[in-house]
């Protein structure tokens, strides 16, 4: 049944009514199933597009950070250049808590009369925590005085917590577990609405990634922290990979705080850095269920993890600097490391930043994963340590030949310490950044740039070794809000609905009772999405994804043209569709089904199935009022690296004002030109600056710069961490008419 | 019983898990659904029985895995022989008309549900709900003429 060509007489009434009906039904069923399958495939590659770009963004962030770290360790830039970026590497290594308490003091911050937001009185009560939720629901903002007060109290509480929380579902208490929230307050409110707020009867565990991308990250943090303070034995928080100030620079949290808290934002961020480092790393429920943010690797060891000094890992992206104890015994504050740098200066090989000559081949470090790169960093640090100690000892123990010998035992201790440090660091990195895969084994997570991919055999082994039965983790967006894998031994839980775009996915939370059988509840934040059919929501998300993809393609124009030319021996400007697909994948490395998507991406093909690639780029080109006089290839660079560019700007903008000086602007470009391995002339830079600094006052507004080159995309939330475009009813009717659906 | 990594076809080194349609991975048969999805998306319109027969031919000895080595030639053959050709708009319309006994030019959800879940190769409840959500308009009627013209994809070459 169903094969061969069918004729219209098949439904002629002479065939008999019953047979007709059956045949008609089968036909419709066949047709509809095909339709659904096609939609499913489109949905999958749309998803894949968003995910690839998201992960390659994370990878780019890590690469950038590695690069900056490498510069810091190996170059003595002139002091103002170094100051541009050095402050992001300062670790919070202080010293006495009293000093920090003074820095974060909120007492002299006045709350003005006109302030209409919530007032907090400590000790915090349940009513106040609930009041905070209501206030945020009504779009109020908490005053910075209360923010600092709340954060200080949070810090005090977190410091006494172990690395691994151990909790139990006693009596019949069910614990509610939530995954990534990513600043989407609406989802948290929806969870509280459906499930009730945290209380003694309703314990909660939040599994990391509370911030970045969404627009209400700080509000989510404040709510979670206040409930944790009020119910210390019933609200638990695990750290996620986004609870990290380096990641926050790129993904929007830093910007959000500085925008909402113009005066005290910097202090708030600094305090949050400490708080993030004090967040517990994982939670074990009833000694059987492990909950952590990313995942595991084949070397993950809960024993090691429970013993690390977790607060030394302010950012998971960088191993902790070893404490420098100078002979005068002054504590090294993050703002007072001048003398340490001074001492080091004398011994390191030097190259000035103005004439960058990297000490390794340029191709080399760009391709390395995080772990590889750390080798280089570690070696340099250890060498410095030795030199510093030797120098100091010889200075103070004059005339004595012992310094050389005394150097040696220290050296061995140093290398042991740094081995331990490296091992600990890897444990934490794996915990926060890893993803499961279907294949057996364990391999570095090259896509994200940190952590591992781990297979079902690793899960099995790990669970047996630690006598556990289930791993609950988050870190990856799933269409249904959750997904099991590894023979149902690993559960991924994601609580930010509509993450990639409206209608892209549901969120979910898990309830776990004493029987330890997870029970999932799903939801989706916008009421509008309920009315969208499969067809409409797929179409809409797909359009969004394709737009992002087209931008990425345009941004890689030069490389793509090179790749096409390889297939185009006669230089006719044409390539076959197959060659087009091969060339595009070889440049973009996104693993997308290019052939399948070709119809959506290339509309200008010739009749015999070839692609005129020059025409294609004209089709893709991004045009804008300010861009005509700017060199094409520079524009392409701007576009491709816009996130990196903005991240560097924000790093350079040390007082977080949103403005940088012309001079710093030039220095930023110098930095970028080294990183991107390309020449950018001084004239080109001046051109850019002039375009932006329209009032000629010598400073450049970062946001304006990004806007002027159409580098911001108000609809694409992926790169910029802005909230999604929430359409209204009229948009739905627009969807109906869209012929491409 | 799974084939080892070395026997997998690979156009490039697999550094990360890839989606089912890219080469180089064993296509796990979660249900006939996965193969169905692939075949459908290549423009073919097999019935459930057709799919079942196809899978039986290419499946790797009841392991639940389907190796690309077997799948590719079988699939190519299907495409070359036009084994599961598309259903024309015309024919589809006639099928709907055959079910529209009262000649109203639309179907009620109950009518469609009855046919889809009781006749031919029945839908599951989930499939049925999905279909109703997709096809029923605000009057809760399925105006099949509009539906068909909107949802039929023209073959693209």
PDB file of N, CA, C and O in Angstrom, chain B residues 90-131:
ATOM      1  N   UNK B  90      -3.758  18.086  -5.820  1.00  0.00           N
ATOM      2  CA  UNK B  90      -5.009  17.616  -6.392  1.00  0.00           C
ATOM      3  C   UNK B  90      -5.538  16.376  -5.660  1.00  0.00           C
ATOM      4  O   UNK B  90      -6.685  16.303  -5.230  1.00  0.00           O
ATOM      5  N   UNK B  91      -4.652  15.409  -5.554  1.00  0.00           N
ATOM      6  CA  UNK B  91      -5.012  14.142  -4.951  1.00  0.00           C
ATOM      7  C   UNK B  91      -5.380  14.327  -3.488  1.00  0.00           C
ATOM      8  O   UNK B  91      -6.325  13.730  -2.967  1.00  0.00           O
ATOM      9  N   UNK B  92      -4.609  15.188  -2.854  1.00  0.00           N
ATOM     10  CA  UNK B  92      -4.830  15.456  -1.435  1.00  0.00           C
ATOM     11  C   UNK B  92      -6.217  16.067  -1.221  1.00  0.00           C
ATOM     12  O   UNK B  92      -6.966  15.683  -0.327  1.00  0.00           O
ATOM     13  N   UNK B  93      -6.538  16.990  -2.072  1.00  0.00           N
ATOM     14  CA  UNK B  93      -7.840  17.621  -1.987  1.00  0.00           C
ATOM     15  C   UNK B  93      -8.942  16.593  -2.143  1.00  0.00           C
ATOM     16  O   UNK B  93      -9.940  16.600  -1.413  1.00  0.00           O
ATOM     17  N   UNK B  94      -8.759  15.715  -3.102  1.00  0.00           N
ATOM     18  CA  UNK B  94      -9.764  14.686  -3.317  1.00  0.00           C
ATOM     19  C   UNK B  94      -9.924  13.804  -2.081  1.00  0.00           C
ATOM     20  O   UNK B  94     -11.030  13.399  -1.729  1.00  0.00           O
ATOM     21  N   UNK B  95      -8.790  13.520  -1.454  1.00  0.00           N
ATOM     22  CA  UNK B  95      -8.848  12.679  -0.258  1.00  0.00           C
ATOM     23  C   UNK B  95      -9.670  13.368   0.820  1.00  0.00           C
ATOM     24  O   UNK B  95     -10.535  12.759   1.459  1.00  0.00           O
ATOM     25  N   UNK B  96      -9.421  14.650   1.015  1.00  0.00           N
ATOM     26  CA  UNK B  96     -10.202  15.389   2.022  1.00  0.00           C
ATOM     27  C   UNK B  96     -11.667  15.427   1.643  1.00  0.00           C
ATOM     28  O   UNK B  96     -12.561  15.264   2.485  1.00  0.00           O
ATOM     29  N   UNK B  97     -11.919  15.644   0.360  1.00  0.00           N
ATOM     30  CA  UNK B  97     -13.306  15.692  -0.090  1.00  0.00           C
ATOM     31  C   UNK B  97     -14.007  14.368   0.149  1.00  0.00           C
ATOM     32  O   UNK B  97     -15.191  14.320   0.491  1.00  0.00           O
ATOM     33  N   UNK B  98     -13.233  13.288  -0.012  1.00  0.00           N
ATOM     34  CA  UNK B  98     -13.829  11.969   0.220  1.00  0.00           C
ATOM     35  C   UNK B  98     -14.260  11.807   1.672  1.00  0.00           C
ATOM     36  O   UNK B  98     -15.224  11.110   1.985  1.00  0.00           O
ATOM     37  N   UNK B  99     -13.549  12.462   2.563  1.00  0.00           N
ATOM     38  CA  UNK B  99     -13.903  12.352   3.983  1.00  0.00           C
ATOM     39  C   UNK B  99     -15.004  13.332   4.384  1.00  0.00           C
ATOM     40  O   UNK B  99     -15.675  13.149   5.401  1.00  0.00           O
ATOM     41  N   UNK B 100     -15.153  14.379   3.582  1.00  0.00           N
ATOM     42  CA  UNK B 100     -16.147  15.406   3.874  1.00  0.00           C
ATOM     43  C   UNK B 100     -17.505  14.953   3.349  1.00  0.00           C
ATOM     44  O   UNK B 100     -17.977  15.403   2.309  1.00  0.00           O
ATOM     45  N   UNK B 101     -18.148  14.037   4.076  1.00  0.00           N
ATOM     46  CA  UNK B 101     -19.366  13.408   3.557  1.00  0.00           C
ATOM     47  C   UNK B 101     -20.469  14.416   3.283  1.00  0.00           C
ATOM     48  O   UNK B 101     -21.259  14.262   2.360  1.00  0.00           O
ATOM     49  N   UNK B 102     -20.550  15.414   4.142  1.00  0.00           N
ATOM     50  CA  UNK B 102     -21.668  16.368   3.997  1.00  0.00           C
ATOM     51  C   UNK B 102     -21.364  17.483   3.012  1.00  0.00           C
ATOM     52  O   UNK B 102     -22.161  18.410   2.856  1.00  0.00           O
ATOM     53  N   UNK B 103     -20.201  17.393   2.389  1.00  0.00           N
ATOM     54  CA  UNK B 103     -19.809  18.397   1.399  1.00  0.00           C
ATOM     55  C   UNK B 103     -19.895  19.822   1.942  1.00  0.00           C
ATOM     56  O   UNK B 103     -20.444  20.732   1.314  1.00  0.00           O
ATOM     57  N   UNK B 104     -19.346  20.021   3.137  1.00  0.00           N
ATOM     58  CA  UNK B 104     -19.433  21.360   3.743  1.00  0.00           C
ATOM     59  C   UNK B 104     -18.262  22.237   3.321  1.00  0.00           C
ATOM     60  O   UNK B 104     -18.239  23.425   3.590  1.00  0.00           O
ATOM     61  N   UNK B 105     -17.254  21.633   2.691  1.00  0.00           N
ATOM     62  CA  UNK B 105     -16.000  22.316   2.348  1.00  0.00           C
ATOM     63  C   UNK B 105     -15.090  22.477   3.564  1.00  0.00           C
ATOM     64  O   UNK B 105     -14.065  23.169   3.492  1.00  0.00           O
ATOM     65  N   UNK B 106     -15.472  21.901   4.675  1.00  0.00           N
ATOM     66  CA  UNK B 106     -14.551  21.867   5.807  1.00  0.00           C
ATOM     67  C   UNK B 106     -14.854  20.614   6.617  1.00  0.00           C
ATOM     68  O   UNK B 106     -15.901  19.979   6.444  1.00  0.00           O
ATOM     69  N   UNK B 107     -13.949  20.275   7.500  1.00  0.00           N
ATOM     70  CA  UNK B 107     -14.153  19.130   8.386  1.00  0.00           C
ATOM     71  C   UNK B 107     -14.196  19.630   9.827  1.00  0.00           C
ATOM     72  O   UNK B 107     -13.492  20.578  10.181  1.00  0.00           O
ATOM     73  N   UNK B 108     -15.018  18.954  10.648  1.00  0.00           N
ATOM     74  CA  UNK B 108     -14.981  19.235  12.071  1.00  0.00           C
ATOM     75  C   UNK B 108     -13.858  18.425  12.696  1.00  0.00           C
ATOM     76  O   UNK B 108     -13.519  17.345  12.200  1.00  0.00           O
ATOM     77  N   UNK B 109     -13.325  18.928  13.801  1.00  0.00           N
ATOM     78  CA  UNK B 109     -12.241  18.181  14.444  1.00  0.00           C
ATOM     79  C   UNK B 109     -12.649  16.739  14.774  1.00  0.00           C
ATOM     80  O   UNK B 109     -11.838  15.829  14.644  1.00  0.00           O
ATOM     81  N   UNK B 110     -13.908  16.543  15.167  1.00  0.00           N
ATOM     82  CA  UNK B 110     -14.362  15.199  15.535  1.00  0.00           C
ATOM     83  C   UNK B 110     -14.299  14.266  14.331  1.00  0.00           C
ATOM     84  O   UNK B 110     -13.894  13.115  14.436  1.00  0.00           O
ATOM     85  N   UNK B 111     -14.743  14.815  13.179  1.00  0.00           N
ATOM     86  CA  UNK B 111     -14.729  14.007  11.952  1.00  0.00           C
ATOM     87  C   UNK B 111     -13.315  13.557  11.609  1.00  0.00           C
ATOM     88  O   UNK B 111     -13.052  12.372  11.378  1.00  0.00           O
ATOM     89  N   UNK B 112     -12.430  14.559  11.570  1.00  0.00           N
ATOM     90  CA  UNK B 112     -11.052  14.272  11.193  1.00  0.00           C
ATOM     91  C   UNK B 112     -10.416  13.296  12.185  1.00  0.00           C
ATOM     92  O   UNK B 112      -9.746  12.335  11.793  1.00  0.00           O
ATOM     93  N   UNK B 113     -10.701  13.542  13.462  1.00  0.00           N
ATOM     94  CA  UNK B 113     -10.134  12.668  14.499  1.00  0.00           C
ATOM     95  C   UNK B 113     -10.582  11.231  14.274  1.00  0.00           C
ATOM     96  O   UNK B 113      -9.789  10.305  14.346  1.00  0.00           O
ATOM     97  N   UNK B 114     -11.857  11.075  14.001  1.00  0.00           N
ATOM     98  CA  UNK B 114     -12.376   9.720  13.801  1.00  0.00           C
ATOM     99  C   UNK B 114     -11.591   9.004  12.709  1.00  0.00           C
ATOM    100  O   UNK B 114     -11.127   7.886  12.870  1.00  0.00           O
ATOM    101  N   UNK B 115     -11.436   9.680  11.580  1.00  0.00           N
ATOM    102  CA  UNK B 115     -10.762   9.032  10.460  1.00  0.00           C
ATOM    103  C   UNK B 115      -9.290   8.782  10.747  1.00  0.00           C
ATOM    104  O   UNK B 115      -8.762   7.711  10.462  1.00  0.00           O
ATOM    105  N   UNK B 116      -8.640   9.802  11.306  1.00  0.00           N
ATOM    106  CA  UNK B 116      -7.197   9.699  11.491  1.00  0.00           C
ATOM    107  C   UNK B 116      -6.822   8.686  12.558  1.00  0.00           C
ATOM    108  O   UNK B 116      -5.765   8.061  12.496  1.00  0.00           O
ATOM    109  N   UNK B 117      -7.688   8.529  13.543  1.00  0.00           N
ATOM    110  CA  UNK B 117      -7.315   7.617  14.631  1.00  0.00           C
ATOM    111  C   UNK B 117      -7.922   6.226  14.476  1.00  0.00           C
ATOM    112  O   UNK B 117      -7.535   5.314  15.188  1.00  0.00           O
ATOM    113  N   UNK B 118      -8.864   6.075  13.552  1.00  0.00           N
ATOM    114  CA  UNK B 118      -9.478   4.758  13.427  1.00  0.00           C
ATOM    115  C   UNK B 118      -9.210   4.071  12.099  1.00  0.00           C
ATOM    116  O   UNK B 118      -9.304   2.853  11.993  1.00  0.00           O
ATOM    117  N   UNK B 119      -8.880   4.833  11.077  1.00  0.00           N
ATOM    118  CA  UNK B 119      -8.703   4.219   9.764  1.00  0.00           C
ATOM    119  C   UNK B 119      -7.245   4.202   9.352  1.00  0.00           C
ATOM    120  O   UNK B 119      -6.431   4.939   9.907  1.00  0.00           O
ATOM    121  N   UNK B 120      -6.984   3.381   8.328  1.00  0.00           N
ATOM    122  CA  UNK B 120      -5.656   3.397   7.701  1.00  0.00           C
ATOM    123  C   UNK B 120      -4.542   3.050   8.671  1.00  0.00           C
ATOM    124  O   UNK B 120      -4.561   2.020   9.338  1.00  0.00           O
ATOM    125  N   UNK B 121      -3.549   3.937   8.799  1.00  0.00           N
ATOM    126  CA  UNK B 121      -2.437   3.743   9.731  1.00  0.00           C
ATOM    127  C   UNK B 121      -2.609   4.778  10.836  1.00  0.00           C
ATOM    128  O   UNK B 121      -2.059   5.873  10.773  1.00  0.00           O
ATOM    129  N   UNK B 122      -3.359   4.427  11.860  1.00  0.00           N
ATOM    130  CA  UNK B 122      -3.883   5.415  12.807  1.00  0.00           C
ATOM    131  C   UNK B 122      -2.839   6.288  13.484  1.00  0.00           C
ATOM    132  O   UNK B 122      -1.723   5.854  13.758  1.00  0.00           O
ATOM    133  N   UNK B 123      -3.256   7.525  13.757  1.00  0.00           N
ATOM    134  CA  UNK B 123      -2.434   8.453  14.508  1.00  0.00           C
ATOM    135  C   UNK B 123      -2.486   8.108  15.976  1.00  0.00           C
ATOM    136  O   UNK B 123      -3.482   7.602  16.471  1.00  0.00           O
ATOM    137  N   UNK B 124      -1.408   8.457  16.683  1.00  0.00           N
ATOM    138  CA  UNK B 124      -1.461   8.408  18.136  1.00  0.00           C
ATOM    139  C   UNK B 124      -2.206   9.642  18.618  1.00  0.00           C
ATOM    140  O   UNK B 124      -2.432  10.575  17.843  1.00  0.00           O
ATOM    141  N   UNK B 125      -2.558   9.632  19.882  1.00  0.00           N
ATOM    142  CA  UNK B 125      -3.296  10.775  20.420  1.00  0.00           C
ATOM    143  C   UNK B 125      -2.466  12.059  20.284  1.00  0.00           C
ATOM    144  O   UNK B 125      -2.982  13.130  19.961  1.00  0.00           O
ATOM    145  N   UNK B 126      -1.175  11.897  20.507  1.00  0.00           N
ATOM    146  CA  UNK B 126      -0.278  13.051  20.411  1.00  0.00           C
ATOM    147  C   UNK B 126      -0.263  13.628  18.998  1.00  0.00           C
ATOM    148  O   UNK B 126      -0.340  14.826  18.797  1.00  0.00           O
ATOM    149  N   UNK B 127      -0.156  12.706  18.029  1.00  0.00           N
ATOM    150  CA  UNK B 127      -0.131  13.149  16.634  1.00  0.00           C
ATOM    151  C   UNK B 127      -1.432  13.861  16.299  1.00  0.00           C
ATOM    152  O   UNK B 127      -1.444  14.880  15.609  1.00  0.00           O
ATOM    153  N   UNK B 128      -2.538  13.305  16.797  1.00  0.00           N
ATOM    154  CA  UNK B 128      -3.847  13.870  16.502  1.00  0.00           C
ATOM    155  C   UNK B 128      -3.973  15.274  17.067  1.00  0.00           C
ATOM    156  O   UNK B 128      -4.409  16.192  16.392  1.00  0.00           O
ATOM    157  N   UNK B 129      -3.545  15.436  18.318  1.00  0.00           N
ATOM    158  CA  UNK B 129      -3.639  16.759  18.955  1.00  0.00           C
ATOM    159  C   UNK B 129      -2.830  17.768  18.180  1.00  0.00           C
ATOM    160  O   UNK B 129      -3.249  18.896  17.950  1.00  0.00           O
ATOM    161  N   UNK B 130      -1.641  17.350  17.787  1.00  0.00           N
ATOM    162  CA  UNK B 130      -0.757  18.237  17.040  1.00  0.00           C
ATOM    163  C   UNK B 130      -1.404  18.659  15.731  1.00  0.00           C
ATOM    164  O   UNK B 130      -1.382  19.818  15.339  1.00  0.00           O
ATOM    165  N   UNK B 131      -2.026  17.678  15.055  1.00  0.00           N
ATOM    166  CA  UNK B 131      -2.640  17.979  13.764  1.00  0.00           C
ATOM    167  C   UNK B 131      -3.782  18.970  13.935  1.00  0.00           C
ATOM    168  O   UNK B 131      -3.902  19.915  13.155  1.00  0.00           O
TER     169      UNK B 131
END
